[in-house]
Structure formats: C-alpha cells, structure tokens
N, CA, C and O atoms as CSV, one atom per row, in Angstrom:
chain,resi,resn,atom,element,x,y,z
A,1,UNK,N,N,54.627,-0.638,72.895
A,1,UNK,CA,C,53.316,-0.549,72.386
A,1,UNK,C,C,53.182,0.536,71.337
A,1,UNK,O,O,52.360,0.447,70.425
A,2,UNK,N,N,53.996,1.553,71.483
A,2,UNK,CA,C,53.963,2.626,70.508
A,2,UNK,C,C,54.421,2.147,69.139
A,2,UNK,O,O,53.959,2.649,68.114
A,3,UNK,N,N,55.320,1.185,69.120
A,3,UNK,CA,C,55.798,0.694,67.840
A,3,UNK,C,C,54.751,-0.149,67.131
A,3,UNK,O,O,54.745,-0.243,65.904
A,4,UNK,N,N,53.877,-0.753,67.899
A,4,UNK,CA,C,52.834,-1.566,67.289
A,4,UNK,C,C,51.692,-0.701,66.772
A,4,UNK,O,O,50.986,-1.106,65.848
A,5,UNK,N,N,51.500,0.457,67.337
A,5,UNK,CA,C,50.396,1.317,66.928
A,5,UNK,C,C,50.532,1.745,65.475
A,5,UNK,O,O,49.564,1.624,64.724
A,6,UNK,N,N,51.687,2.239,65.045
A,6,UNK,CA,C,51.775,2.591,63.645
A,6,UNK,C,C,51.597,1.376,62.728
A,6,UNK,O,O,51.068,1.503,61.624
A,7,UNK,N,N,52.035,0.210,63.181
A,7,UNK,CA,C,51.880,-0.989,62.368
A,7,UNK,C,C,50.403,-1.333,62.209
A,7,UNK,O,O,49.964,-1.730,61.130
A,8,UNK,N,N,49.644,-1.178,63.285
A,8,UNK,CA,C,48.206,-1.438,63.225
A,8,UNK,C,C,47.549,-0.407,62.320
A,8,UNK,O,O,46.663,-0.742,61.534
A,9,UNK,N,N,47.982,0.854,62.427
A,9,UNK,CA,C,47.418,1.900,61.565
A,9,UNK,C,C,47.758,1.632,60.095
A,9,UNK,O,O,46.931,1.835,59.206
A,10,UNK,N,N,48.984,1.175,59.859
A,10,UNK,CA,C,49.362,0.850,58.479
A,10,UNK,C,C,48.511,-0.307,57.957
A,10,UNK,O,O,48.062,-0.299,56.811
A,11,UNK,N,N,48.298,-1.306,58.825
A,11,UNK,CA,C,47.456,-2.435,58.414
A,11,UNK,C,C,46.021,-1.976,58.162
A,11,UNK,O,O,45.374,-2.427,57.218
A,12,UNK,N,N,45.525,-1.063,59.026
A,12,UNK,CA,C,44.175,-0.530,58.811
A,12,UNK,C,C,44.109,0.251,57.504
A,12,UNK,O,O,43.163,0.108,56.729
A,13,UNK,N,N,45.129,1.084,57.266
A,13,UNK,CA,C,45.162,1.828,55.995
A,13,UNK,C,C,45.208,0.861,54.801
A,13,UNK,O,O,44.526,1.064,53.797
A,14,UNK,N,N,46.018,-0.182,54.930
A,14,UNK,CA,C,46.141,-1.158,53.852
A,14,UNK,C,C,44.800,-1.842,53.581
A,14,UNK,O,O,44.358,-1.934,52.436
A,15,UNK,N,N,44.154,-2.325,54.666
A,15,UNK,CA,C,42.870,-3.016,54.489
A,15,UNK,C,C,41.767,-2.048,54.035
A,15,UNK,O,O,40.869,-2.409,53.274
A,16,UNK,N,N,41.867,-0.792,54.536
A,16,UNK,CA,C,40.892,0.217,54.088
A,16,UNK,C,C,41.059,0.470,52.589
A,16,UNK,O,O,40.070,0.522,51.858
A,17,UNK,N,N,42.293,0.626,52.133
A,17,UNK,CA,C,42.553,0.833,50.694
A,17,UNK,C,C,42.132,-0.395,49.883
A,17,UNK,O,O,41.595,-0.263,48.784
A,18,UNK,N,N,42.379,-1.598,50.434
A,18,UNK,CA,C,41.936,-2.817,49.752
A,18,UNK,C,C,40.407,-2.849,49.634
A,18,UNK,O,O,39.854,-3.224,48.600
A,19,UNK,N,N,39.741,-2.443,50.728
A,19,UNK,CA,C,38.273,-2.395,50.711
A,19,UNK,C,C,37.785,-1.387,49.673
A,19,UNK,O,O,36.853,-1.679,48.924
A,20,UNK,N,N,38.408,-0.190,49.616
A,20,UNK,CA,C,38.031,0.816,48.614
A,20,UNK,C,C,38.276,0.292,47.195
A,20,UNK,O,O,37.447,0.479,46.304
A,21,UNK,N,N,39.418,-0.364,46.996
A,21,UNK,CA,C,39.717,-0.928,45.673
A,21,UNK,C,C,38.710,-2.016,45.307
A,21,UNK,O,O,38.311,-2.132,44.149
A,22,UNK,N,N,38.299,-2.815,46.301
A,22,UNK,CA,C,37.288,-3.845,46.052
A,22,UNK,C,C,35.958,-3.204,45.677
A,22,UNK,O,O,35.281,-3.667,44.759
A,23,UNK,N,N,35.579,-2.131,46.391
A,23,UNK,CA,C,34.341,-1.409,46.040
A,23,UNK,C,C,34.425,-0.823,44.628
A,23,UNK,O,O,33.462,-0.897,43.864
A,24,UNK,N,N,35.583,-0.239,44.283
A,24,UNK,CA,C,35.766,0.311,42.935
A,24,UNK,C,C,35.649,-0.806,41.885
A,24,UNK,O,O,35.031,-0.622,40.836
A,25,UNK,N,N,36.251,-1.963,42.186
A,25,UNK,CA,C,36.194,-3.092,41.259
A,25,UNK,C,C,34.757,-3.572,41.084
A,25,UNK,O,O,34.321,-3.839,39.964
A,26,UNK,N,N,34.016,-3.682,42.198
A,26,UNK,CA,C,32.613,-4.096,42.119
A,26,UNK,C,C,31.805,-3.055,41.349
A,26,UNK,O,O,30.947,-3.419,40.545
A,27,UNK,N,N,32.063,-1.771,41.579
A,27,UNK,CA,C,31.385,-0.709,40.820
A,27,UNK,C,C,31.697,-0.798,39.339
A,27,UNK,O,O,30.815,-0.632,38.496
A,28,UNK,N,N,32.985,-1.066,39.022
A,28,UNK,CA,C,33.370,-1.207,37.614
A,28,UNK,C,C,32.681,-2.419,36.996
A,28,UNK,O,O,32.203,-2.349,35.863
A,29,UNK,N,N,32.625,-3.534,37.732
A,29,UNK,CA,C,31.928,-4.720,37.224
A,29,UNK,C,C,30.451,-4.426,36.997
A,29,UNK,O,O,29.879,-4.827,35.983
A,30,UNK,N,N,29.835,-3.721,37.948
A,30,UNK,CA,C,28.426,-3.360,37.809
A,30,UNK,C,C,28.215,-2.477,36.579
A,30,UNK,O,O,27.258,-2.664,35.828
A,31,UNK,N,N,29.124,-1.506,36.380
A,31,UNK,CA,C,29.033,-0.620,35.213
A,31,UNK,C,C,29.182,-1.424,33.924
A,31,UNK,O,O,28.426,-1.220,32.973
A,32,UNK,N,N,30.155,-2.338,33.888
A,32,UNK,CA,C,30.366,-3.162,32.690
A,32,UNK,C,C,29.138,-4.025,32.430
A,32,UNK,O,O,28.723,-4.188,31.283
A,33,UNK,N,N,28.552,-4.583,33.501
A,33,UNK,CA,C,27.344,-5.400,33.324
A,33,UNK,C,C,26.203,-4.563,32.739
A,33,UNK,O,O,25.486,-5.026,31.852
A,34,UNK,N,N,26.034,-3.332,33.233
A,34,UNK,CA,C,24.972,-2.463,32.713
A,34,UNK,C,C,25.234,-2.093,31.255
A,34,UNK,O,O,24.309,-2.062,30.443
A,35,UNK,N,N,26.502,-1.810,30.923
A,35,UNK,CA,C,26.839,-1.478,29.533
A,35,UNK,C,C,26.560,-2.679,28.632
A,35,UNK,O,O,26.001,-2.521,27.546
A,36,UNK,N,N,26.944,-3.878,29.073
A,36,UNK,CA,C,26.671,-5.081,28.275
A,36,UNK,C,C,25.167,-5.320,28.131
A,36,UNK,O,O,24.694,-5.740,27.075
A,37,UNK,N,N,24.427,-5.049,29.199
A,37,UNK,CA,C,22.971,-5.193,29.141
A,37,UNK,C,C,22.374,-4.213,28.137
A,37,UNK,O,O,21.473,-4.565,27.376
A,38,UNK,N,N,22.885,-2.971,28.139
A,38,UNK,CA,C,22.402,-1.977,27.170
A,38,UNK,C,C,22.768,-2.392,25.751
A,38,UNK,O,O,21.970,-2.229,24.827
A,39,UNK,N,N,23.986,-2.933,25.575
A,39,UNK,CA,C,24.394,-3.396,24.242
A,39,UNK,C,C,23.486,-4.528,23.770
A,39,UNK,O,O,23.078,-4.559,22.609
A,40,UNK,N,N,23.173,-5.449,24.664
A,40,UNK,CA,C,22.277,-6.555,24.326
A,40,UNK,C,C,20.900,-6.017,23.945
A,40,UNK,O,O,20.292,-6.490,22.985
A,41,UNK,N,N,20.408,-5.031,24.692
A,41,UNK,CA,C,19.115,-4.414,24.396
A,41,UNK,C,C,19.144,-3.735,23.028
A,41,UNK,O,O,18.195,-3.846,22.252
A,42,UNK,N,N,20.245,-3.027,22.736
A,42,UNK,CA,C,20.355,-2.355,21.432
A,42,UNK,C,C,20.426,-3.375,20.300
A,42,UNK,O,O,19.890,-3.138,19.218
A,43,UNK,N,N,21.088,-4.516,20.547
A,43,UNK,CA,C,21.147,-5.569,19.523
A,43,UNK,C,C,19.750,-6.127,19.266
A,43,UNK,O,O,19.382,-6.371,18.117
A,44,UNK,N,N,18.965,-6.331,20.335
A,44,UNK,CA,C,17.589,-6.817,20.151
A,44,UNK,C,C,16.745,-5.795,19.389
A,44,UNK,O,O,15.941,-6.160,18.532
A,45,UNK,N,N,16.935,-4.512,19.709
A,45,UNK,CA,C,16.195,-3.465,18.983
A,45,UNK,C,C,16.582,-3.491,17.508
A,45,UNK,O,O,15.720,-3.382,16.636
A,46,UNK,N,N,17.890,-3.636,17.226
A,46,UNK,CA,C,18.348,-3.685,15.833
A,46,UNK,C,C,17.726,-4.875,15.104
A,46,UNK,O,O,17.314,-4.745,13.951
A,47,UNK,N,N,17.655,-6.037,15.767
A,47,UNK,CA,C,17.044,-7.217,15.150
A,47,UNK,C,C,15.563,-6.987,14.876
A,47,UNK,O,O,15.056,-7.391,13.830
A,48,UNK,N,N,14.866,-6.341,15.808
A,48,UNK,CA,C,13.445,-6.038,15.598
A,48,UNK,C,C,13.265,-5.077,14.428
A,48,UNK,O,O,12.358,-5.245,13.613
A,49,UNK,N,N,14.135,-4.070,14.349
A,49,UNK,CA,C,14.050,-3.111,13.237
A,49,UNK,C,C,14.329,-3.822,11.917
A,49,UNK,O,O,13.677,-3.540,10.912
A,50,UNK,N,N,15.295,-4.745,11.912
A,50,UNK,CA,C,15.598,-5.507,10.696
A,50,UNK,C,C,14.390,-6.339,10.270
A,50,UNK,O,O,14.054,-6.392,9.086
A,51,UNK,N,N,13.733,-6.995,11.247
A,51,UNK,CA,C,12.531,-7.771,10.928
A,51,UNK,C,C,11.438,-6.866,10.374
A,51,UNK,O,O,10.766,-7.214,9.403
A,52,UNK,N,N,11.263,-5.697,10.999
A,52,UNK,CA,C,10.239,-4.764,10.520
A,52,UNK,C,C,10.559,-4.301,9.108
A,52,UNK,O,O,9.656,-4.194,8.278
A,53,UNK,N,N,11.838,-4.020,8.816
A,53,UNK,CA,C,12.232,-3.607,7.468
A,53,UNK,C,C,11.931,-4.700,6.450
A,53,UNK,O,O,11.448,-4.417,5.354
A,54,UNK,N,N,12.217,-5.955,6.814
A,54,UNK,CA,C,11.921,-7.067,5.906
A,54,UNK,C,C,10.423,-7.184,5.662
A,54,UNK,O,O,9.986,-7.427,4.537
A,55,UNK,N,N,9.637,-7.010,6.728
A,55,UNK,CA,C,8.180,-7.066,6.586
A,55,UNK,C,C,7.691,-5.944,5.681
A,55,UNK,O,O,6.837,-6.156,4.820
A,56,UNK,N,N,8.242,-4.743,5.882
A,56,UNK,CA,C,7.841,-3.605,5.045
A,56,UNK,C,C,8.224,-3.861,3.588
A,56,UNK,O,O,7.446,-3.564,2.682
A,57,UNK,N,N,9.417,-4.409,3.359
A,57,UNK,CA,C,9.837,-4.712,1.984
A,57,UNK,C,C,8.898,-5.726,1.339
A,57,UNK,O,O,8.529,-5.580,0.174
A,58,UNK,N,N,8.509,-6.760,2.098
A,58,UNK,CA,C,7.571,-7.755,1.564
A,58,UNK,C,C,6.239,-7.107,1.222
A,58,UNK,O,O,5.656,-7.396,0.177
A,59,UNK,N,N,5.752,-6.229,2.103
A,59,UNK,CA,C,4.474,-5.562,1.833
A,59,UNK,C,C,4.581,-4.640,0.632
A,59,UNK,O,O,3.641,-4.533,-0.155
A,60,UNK,N,N,5.719,-3.972,0.484
A,60,UNK,CA,C,5.920,-3.113,-0.689
A,60,UNK,C,C,5.913,-3.961,-1.960
A,60,UNK,O,O,5.338,-3.557,-2.971
A,61,UNK,N,N,6.553,-5.140,-1.914
A,61,UNK,CA,C,6.543,-6.034,-3.078
A,61,UNK,C,C,5.122,-6.480,-3.408
A,61,UNK,O,O,4.729,-6.515,-4.574
A,62,UNK,N,N,4.351,-6.822,-2.365
A,62,UNK,CA,C,2.957,-7.234,-2.579
A,62,UNK,C,C,2.163,-6.089,-3.192
A,62,UNK,O,O,1.376,-6.297,-4.115
A,63,UNK,N,N,2.373,-4.863,-2.671
A,63,UNK,CA,C,1.665,-3.706,-3.235
A,63,UNK,C,C,2.078,-3.463,-4.683
A,63,UNK,O,O,1.251,-3.074,-5.508
A,64,UNK,N,N,3.354,-3.690,-4.994
A,64,UNK,CA,C,3.809,-3.547,-6.378
A,64,UNK,C,C,3.107,-4.530,-7.298
A,64,UNK,O,O,2.695,-4.180,-8.404
A,65,UNK,N,N,2.974,-5.774,-6.827
A,65,UNK,CA,C,2.266,-6.780,-7.625
A,65,UNK,C,C,0.805,-6.396,-7.806
A,65,UNK,O,O,0.255,-6.521,-8.900
A,66,UNK,N,N,0.178,-5.929,-6.734
A,66,UNK,CA,C,-1.224,-5.506,-6.837
A,66,UNK,C,C,-1.360,-4.314,-7.773
A,66,UNK,O,O,-2.339,-4.207,-8.511
A,67,UNK,N,N,-0.374,-3.415,-7.741
A,67,UNK,CA,C,-0.397,-2.258,-8.633
A,67,UNK,C,C,-0.347,-2.714,-10.087
A,67,UNK,O,O,-1.090,-2.210,-10.930
A,68,UNK,N,N,0.529,-3.666,-10.374
A,68,UNK,CA,C,0.615,-4.191,-11.742
A,68,UNK,C,C,-0.699,-4.852,-12.154
A,68,UNK,O,O,-1.167,-4.668,-13.277
A,69,UNK,N,N,-1.289,-5.621,-11.242
A,69,UNK,CA,C,-2.569,-6.273,-11.535
A,69,UNK,C,C,-3.641,-5.232,-11.816
A,69,UNK,O,O,-4.415,-5.369,-12.763
A,70,UNK,N,N,-3.686,-4.188,-10.988
A,70,UNK,CA,C,-4.686,-3.136,-11.198
A,70,UNK,C,C,-4.456,-2.406,-12.515
A,70,UNK,O,O,-5.411,-2.051,-13.205
A,71,UNK,N,N,-3.180,-2.179,-12.871
A,71,UNK,CA,C,-2.906,-1.537,-14.153
A,71,UNK,C,C,-3.426,-2.390,-15.300
A,71,UNK,O,O,-4.012,-1.875,-16.252
A,72,UNK,N,N,-3.205,-3.707,-15.203
A,72,UNK,CA,C,-3.706,-4.606,-16.245
A,72,UNK,C,C,-5.227,-4.569,-16.310
A,72,UNK,O,O,-5.802,-4.538,-17.398
A,73,UNK,N,N,-5.884,-4.573,-15.147
A,73,UNK,CA,C,-7.347,-4.523,-15.128
A,73,UNK,C,C,-7.853,-3.202,-15.688
A,73,UNK,O,O,-8.859,-3.172,-16.397
A,74,UNK,N,N,-7.163,-2.110,-15.377
A,74,UNK,CA,C,-7.564,-0.807,-15.918
A,74,UNK,C,C,-7.414,-0.807,-17.434
A,74,UNK,O,O,-8.265,-0.268,-18.142
A,75,UNK,N,N,-6.334,-1.409,-17.940
A,75,UNK,CA,C,-6.156,-1.504,-19.394
A,75,UNK,C,C,-7.292,-2.309,-20.027
A,75,UNK,O,O,-7.825,-1.931,-21.070
A,76,UNK,N,N,-7.657,-3.426,-19.384
A,76,UNK,CA,C,-8.762,-4.248,-19.903
A,76,UNK,C,C,-10.060,-3.450,-19.893
A,76,UNK,O,O,-10.824,-3.489,-20.857
A,77,UNK,N,N,-10.312,-2.715,-18.789
A,77,UNK,CA,C,-11.528,-1.895,-18.723
A,77,UNK,C,C,-11.515,-0.801,-19.785
A,77,UNK,O,O,-12.556,-0.473,-20.354
A,78,UNK,N,N,-10.337,-0.236,-20.054
A,78,UNK,CA,C,-10.231,0.770,-21.108
A,78,UNK,C,C,-10.578,0.190,-22.469
A,78,UNK,O,O,-11.276,0.818,-23.265
A,79,UNK,N,N,-10.080,-1.020,-22.727
A,79,UNK,CA,C,-10.400,-1.678,-23.997
A,79,UNK,C,C,-11.898,-1.963,-24.094
A,79,UNK,O,O,-12.515,-1.757,-25.139
A,80,UNK,N,N,-12.473,-2.440,-22.986
A,80,UNK,CA,C,-13.922,-2.707,-22.992
A,80,UNK,C,C,-14.704,-1.416,-23.196
A,80,UNK,O,O,-15.718,-1.399,-23.894
A,81,UNK,N,N,-14.231,-0.342,-22.585
A,81,UNK,CA,C,-14.901,0.949,-22.736
A,81,UNK,C,C,-14.871,1.394,-24.197
A,81,UNK,O,O,-15.880,1.852,-24.735
A,82,UNK,N,N,-13.720,1.258,-24.826
A,82,UNK,CA,C,-13.611,1.637,-26.235
A,82,UNK,C,C,-14.522,0.770,-27.102
A,82,UNK,O,O,-15.187,1.273,-28.008
A,83,UNK,N,N,-14.550,-0.533,-26.820
A,83,UNK,CA,C,-15.418,-1.433,-27.597
A,83,UNK,C,C,-16.884,-1.064,-27.399
A,83,UNK,O,O,-17.662,-1.069,-28.352
A,84,UNK,N,N,-17.259,-0.745,-26.164
A,84,UNK,CA,C,-18.643,-0.363,-25.890
A,84,UNK,C,C,-18.995,0.947,-26.581
A,84,UNK,O,O,-20.086,1.085,-27.135
A,85,UNK,N,N,-18.065,1.921,-26.551
A,85,UNK,CA,C,-18.314,3.178,-27.259
A,85,UNK,C,C,-18.521,2.924,-28.746
A,85,UNK,O,O,-19.395,3.522,-29.375
A,86,UNK,N,N,-17.713,2.034,-29.298
A,86,UNK,CA,C,-17.834,1.713,-30.721
A,86,UNK,C,C,-19.178,1.047,-31.012
A,86,UNK,O,O,-19.833,1.355,-32.008
A,87,UNK,N,N,-19.583,0.122,-30.120
A,87,UNK,CA,C,-20.878,-0.547,-30.313
A,87,UNK,C,C,-22.023,0.450,-30.203
A,87,UNK,O,O,-22.982,0.383,-30.972
A,88,UNK,N,N,-21.930,1.373,-29.253
A,88,UNK,CA,C,-22.996,2.371,-29.096
A,88,UNK,C,C,-23.062,3.266,-30.318
A,88,UNK,O,O,-24.146,3.557,-30.825
A,89,UNK,N,N,-21.893,3.706,-30.796
A,89,UNK,CA,C,-21.863,4.556,-31.991
A,89,UNK,C,C,-22.447,3.807,-33.183
A,89,UNK,O,O,-23.249,4.354,-33.940
A,90,UNK,N,N,-22.038,2.556,-33.342
A,90,UNK,CA,C,-22.576,1.743,-34.435
A,90,UNK,C,C,-24.079,1.554,-34.269
A,90,UNK,O,O,-24.827,1.604,-35.245
A,91,UNK,N,N,-24.520,1.336,-33.024
A,91,UNK,CA,C,-25.958,1.173,-32.757
A,91,UNK,C,C,-26.738,2.418,-33.126
A,91,UNK,O,O,-27.811,2.324,-33.722
A,92,UNK,N,N,-26.204,3.602,-32.775
A,92,UNK,CA,C,-26.893,4.843,-33.146
A,92,UNK,C,C,-26.944,5.010,-34.656
A,92,UNK,O,O,-27.959,5.438,-35.206
A,93,UNK,N,N,-25.847,4.671,-35.324
A,93,UNK,CA,C,-25.842,4.780,-36.783
A,93,UNK,C,C,-26.871,3.829,-37.394
A,93,UNK,O,O,-27.594,4.197,-38.319
A,94,UNK,N,N,-26.932,2.598,-36.867
A,94,UNK,CA,C,-27.924,1.645,-37.373
A,94,UNK,C,C,-29.339,2.119,-37.076
A,94,UNK,O,O,-30.228,1.981,-37.916
A,95,UNK,N,N,-29.554,2.672,-35.893
A,95,UNK,CA,C,-30.884,3.170,-35.544
A,95,UNK,C,C,-31.289,4.298,-36.478
A,95,UNK,O,O,-32.424,4.328,-36.955
A,96,UNK,N,N,-30.382,5.221,-36.744
A,96,UNK,CA,C,-30.690,6.316,-37.672
A,96,UNK,C,C,-30.985,5.775,-39.067
A,96,UNK,O,O,-31.902,6.244,-39.741
A,97,UNK,N,N,-30.202,4.784,-39.495
A,97,UNK,CA,C,-30.447,4.192,-40.815
A,97,UNK,C,C,-31.805,3.494,-40.833
A,97,UNK,O,O,-32.535,3.578,-41.821
A,98,UNK,N,N,-32.145,2.803,-39.740
A,98,UNK,CA,C,-33.450,2.140,-39.665
A,98,UNK,C,C,-34.589,3.152,-39.700
A,98,UNK,O,O,-35.603,2.921,-40.358
A,99,UNK,N,N,-34.430,4.279,-38.992
A,99,UNK,CA,C,-35.473,5.314,-39.038
A,99,UNK,C,C,-35.619,5.894,-40.441
A,99,UNK,O,O,-36.735,6.141,-40.899
A,100,UNK,N,N,-34.501,6.112,-41.120
A,100,UNK,CA,C,-34.593,6.612,-42.497
A,100,UNK,C,C,-35.314,5.602,-43.382
A,100,UNK,O,O,-36.179,5.965,-44.179
A,101,UNK,N,N,-34.951,4.339,-43.234
A,101,UNK,CA,C,-35.600,3.291,-44.010
A,101,UNK,C,C,-37.081,3.210,-43.667
A,101,UNK,O,O,-37.915,3.052,-44.559
A,102,UNK,N,N,-37.416,3.316,-42.387
A,102,UNK,CA,C,-38.813,3.280,-41.966
A,102,UNK,C,C,-39.582,4.461,-42.552
A,102,UNK,O,O,-40.716,4.296,-43.002
A,103,UNK,N,N,-38.983,5.642,-42.550
A,103,UNK,CA,C,-39.638,6.815,-43.148
A,103,UNK,C,C,-39.860,6.620,-44.646
A,103,UNK,O,O,-40.905,6.980,-45.188
A,104,UNK,N,N,-38.854,6.045,-45.300
A,104,UNK,CA,C,-39.013,5.797,-46.737
A,104,UNK,C,C,-40.147,4.803,-46.989
A,104,UNK,O,O,-40.953,4.993,-47.899
A,105,UNK,N,N,-40.204,3.737,-46.174
A,105,UNK,CA,C,-41.270,2.751,-46.345
A,105,UNK,C,C,-42.624,3.369,-46.032
A,105,UNK,O,O,-43.604,3.083,-46.720
A,106,UNK,N,N,-42.698,4.212,-45.006
A,106,UNK,CA,C,-43.955,4.869,-44.658
A,106,UNK,C,C,-44.408,5.792,-45.784
A,106,UNK,O,O,-45.588,5.836,-46.134
A,107,UNK,N,N,-43.452,6.526,-46.341
A,107,UNK,CA,C,-43.803,7.404,-47.466
A,107,UNK,C,C,-44.294,6.579,-48.651
A,107,UNK,O,O,-45.283,6.936,-49.291
A,108,UNK,N,N,-43.609,5.485,-48.943
A,108,UNK,CA,C,-44.031,4.620,-50.038
A,108,UNK,C,C,-45.412,4.039,-49.758
A,108,UNK,O,O,-46.255,3.989,-50.653
A,109,UNK,N,N,-45.652,3.597,-48.516
A,109,UNK,CA,C,-46.942,3.043,-48.136
A,109,UNK,C,C,-48.044,4.090,-48.279
A,109,UNK,O,O,-49.112,3.788,-48.810
A,110,UNK,N,N,-47.801,5.310,-47.815
A,110,UNK,CA,C,-48.814,6.368,-47.923
A,110,UNK,C,C,-49.141,6.658,-49.385
A,110,UNK,O,O,-50.303,6.832,-49.752
A,111,UNK,N,N,-48.105,6.707,-50.205
A,111,UNK,CA,C,-48.358,6.985,-51.618
A,111,UNK,C,C,-49.182,5.869,-52.254
A,111,UNK,O,O,-50.089,6.140,-53.040
A,112,UNK,N,N,-48.874,4.617,-51.920
A,112,UNK,CA,C,-49.633,3.488,-52.455
A,112,UNK,C,C,-51.070,3.506,-51.970
A,112,UNK,O,O,-51.991,3.257,-52.748
A,113,UNK,N,N,-51.274,3.799,-50.692
A,113,UNK,CA,C,-52.636,3.846,-50.157
A,113,UNK,C,C,-53.407,4.961,-50.841
A,113,UNK,O,O,-54.564,4.771,-51.217
A,114,UNK,N,N,-52.789,6.110,-51.007
A,114,UNK,CA,C,-53.467,7.243,-51.645
A,114,UNK,C,C,-53.835,6.913,-53.089
A,114,UNK,O,O,-54.932,7.217,-53.557
A,115,UNK,N,N,-52.885,6.280,-53.782
A,115,UNK,CA,C,-53.169,6.030,-55.194
A,115,UNK,C,C,-54.186,4.902,-55.373
A,115,UNK,O,O,-55.013,4.977,-56.282
A,116,UNK,N,N,-54.153,3.864,-54.543
A,116,UNK,CA,C,-55.065,2.745,-54.706
A,116,UNK,C,C,-56.464,3.079,-54.240
A,116,UNK,O,O,-57.446,2.726,-54.893
A,117,UNK,N,N,-56.555,3.765,-53.100
A,117,UNK,CA,C,-57.882,4.005,-52.529
A,117,UNK,C,C,-58.395,5.407,-52.782
A,117,UNK,O,O,-59.524,5.733,-52.416
A,118,UNK,N,N,-57.601,6.213,-53.388
A,118,UNK,CA,C,-58.050,7.554,-53.710
A,118,UNK,C,C,-58.237,8.438,-52.490
A,118,UNK,O,O,-59.117,9.299,-52.481
A,119,UNK,N,N,-57.435,8.243,-51.473
A,119,UNK,CA,C,-57.527,9.060,-50.262
A,119,UNK,C,C,-56.552,10.208,-50.419
A,119,UNK,O,O,-55.409,10.031,-50.841
A,120,UNK,N,N,-57.025,11.375,-50.072
A,120,UNK,CA,C,-56.137,12.528,-50.181
A,120,UNK,C,C,-55.381,12.717,-48.866
A,120,UNK,O,O,-55.812,12.248,-47.813
A,121,UNK,N,N,-54.271,13.396,-48.948
A,121,UNK,CA,C,-53.425,13.613,-47.774
A,121,UNK,C,C,-54.124,14.459,-46.727
A,121,UNK,O,O,-53.883,14.293,-45.532
A,122,UNK,N,N,-54.977,15.355,-47.159
A,122,UNK,CA,C,-55.610,16.281,-46.225
A,122,UNK,C,C,-56.524,15.561,-45.248
A,122,UNK,O,O,-56.728,16.057,-44.140
A,123,UNK,N,N,-57.074,14.428,-45.606
A,123,UNK,CA,C,-58.038,13.750,-44.744
A,123,UNK,C,C,-57.379,13.102,-43.530
A,123,UNK,O,O,-57.975,13.102,-42.453
A,124,UNK,N,N,-56.208,12.567,-43.660
A,124,UNK,CA,C,-55.624,11.856,-42.508
A,124,UNK,C,C,-54.435,12.584,-41.893
A,124,UNK,O,O,-53.795,12.058,-40.981
A,125,UNK,N,N,-54.133,13.775,-42.374
A,125,UNK,CA,C,-53.042,14.535,-41.752
A,125,UNK,C,C,-53.563,15.524,-40.787
A,125,UNK,O,O,-52.787,16.253,-40.170
C-alpha cells in the first residue's frame, strides 16, 4: 500500500498542475478576449472620430463658401455705397446750383417789380 501512496500523490500533483494550467489558460483566454474587446472599442472610437472629422471638414467648406458669398455681397454693398455717395454729392451740387439760380431769378424779379411799379426796396424789406 505504501507503494501506491506515492503514485496517488503523483497523480494528484499531476491533476492539480493540469487544473492550474487549465485555470491559467482560461485566464489567458479571458485576458485576450478583454484586449480584443478593447481593440474593437478603440476601432469604433477611431471610426467615430473619422466621421466627426469629415463632418467638420464639410462644415468648414460650407463656411468657406458662405464667407466668399458674404465677401461678394460686401463688395456689392461697397459699390452701392460709393454710388449713393456720388448721387448725394451730385444732388447737393445741383441743389446749390438751383438755389443760386433761384436767387438770381428773385433778384431779377425784384428789380423788374421795382422798376415797373416804382416800389422802393425800403418798403418791402
């Protein structure tokens, strides 16, 4: 019986070591599964970031187009502003010329009235 005892102990040691190796293998598999899961998660994050970058690039392009449109509109408004300034300046010049002409006509009219009707300036001034 003594000879069988060490054999049983050796078998127990063997099966115990096999059990430990199986646990280590299962732990390694679990670790590999978690690492693969993390890699998959990082790949999904990278894809989301890529989509966000594409969206941002599209929005930047749209803003660039709007910027160009606004620049064109500002140029048009600048041209209209210059044209309006020119019209106002011309209008003031015409108004001043009209007032000078009106004063000349008024002076001519007063002189004619005075000479025809004999009215002196002192009476109506």
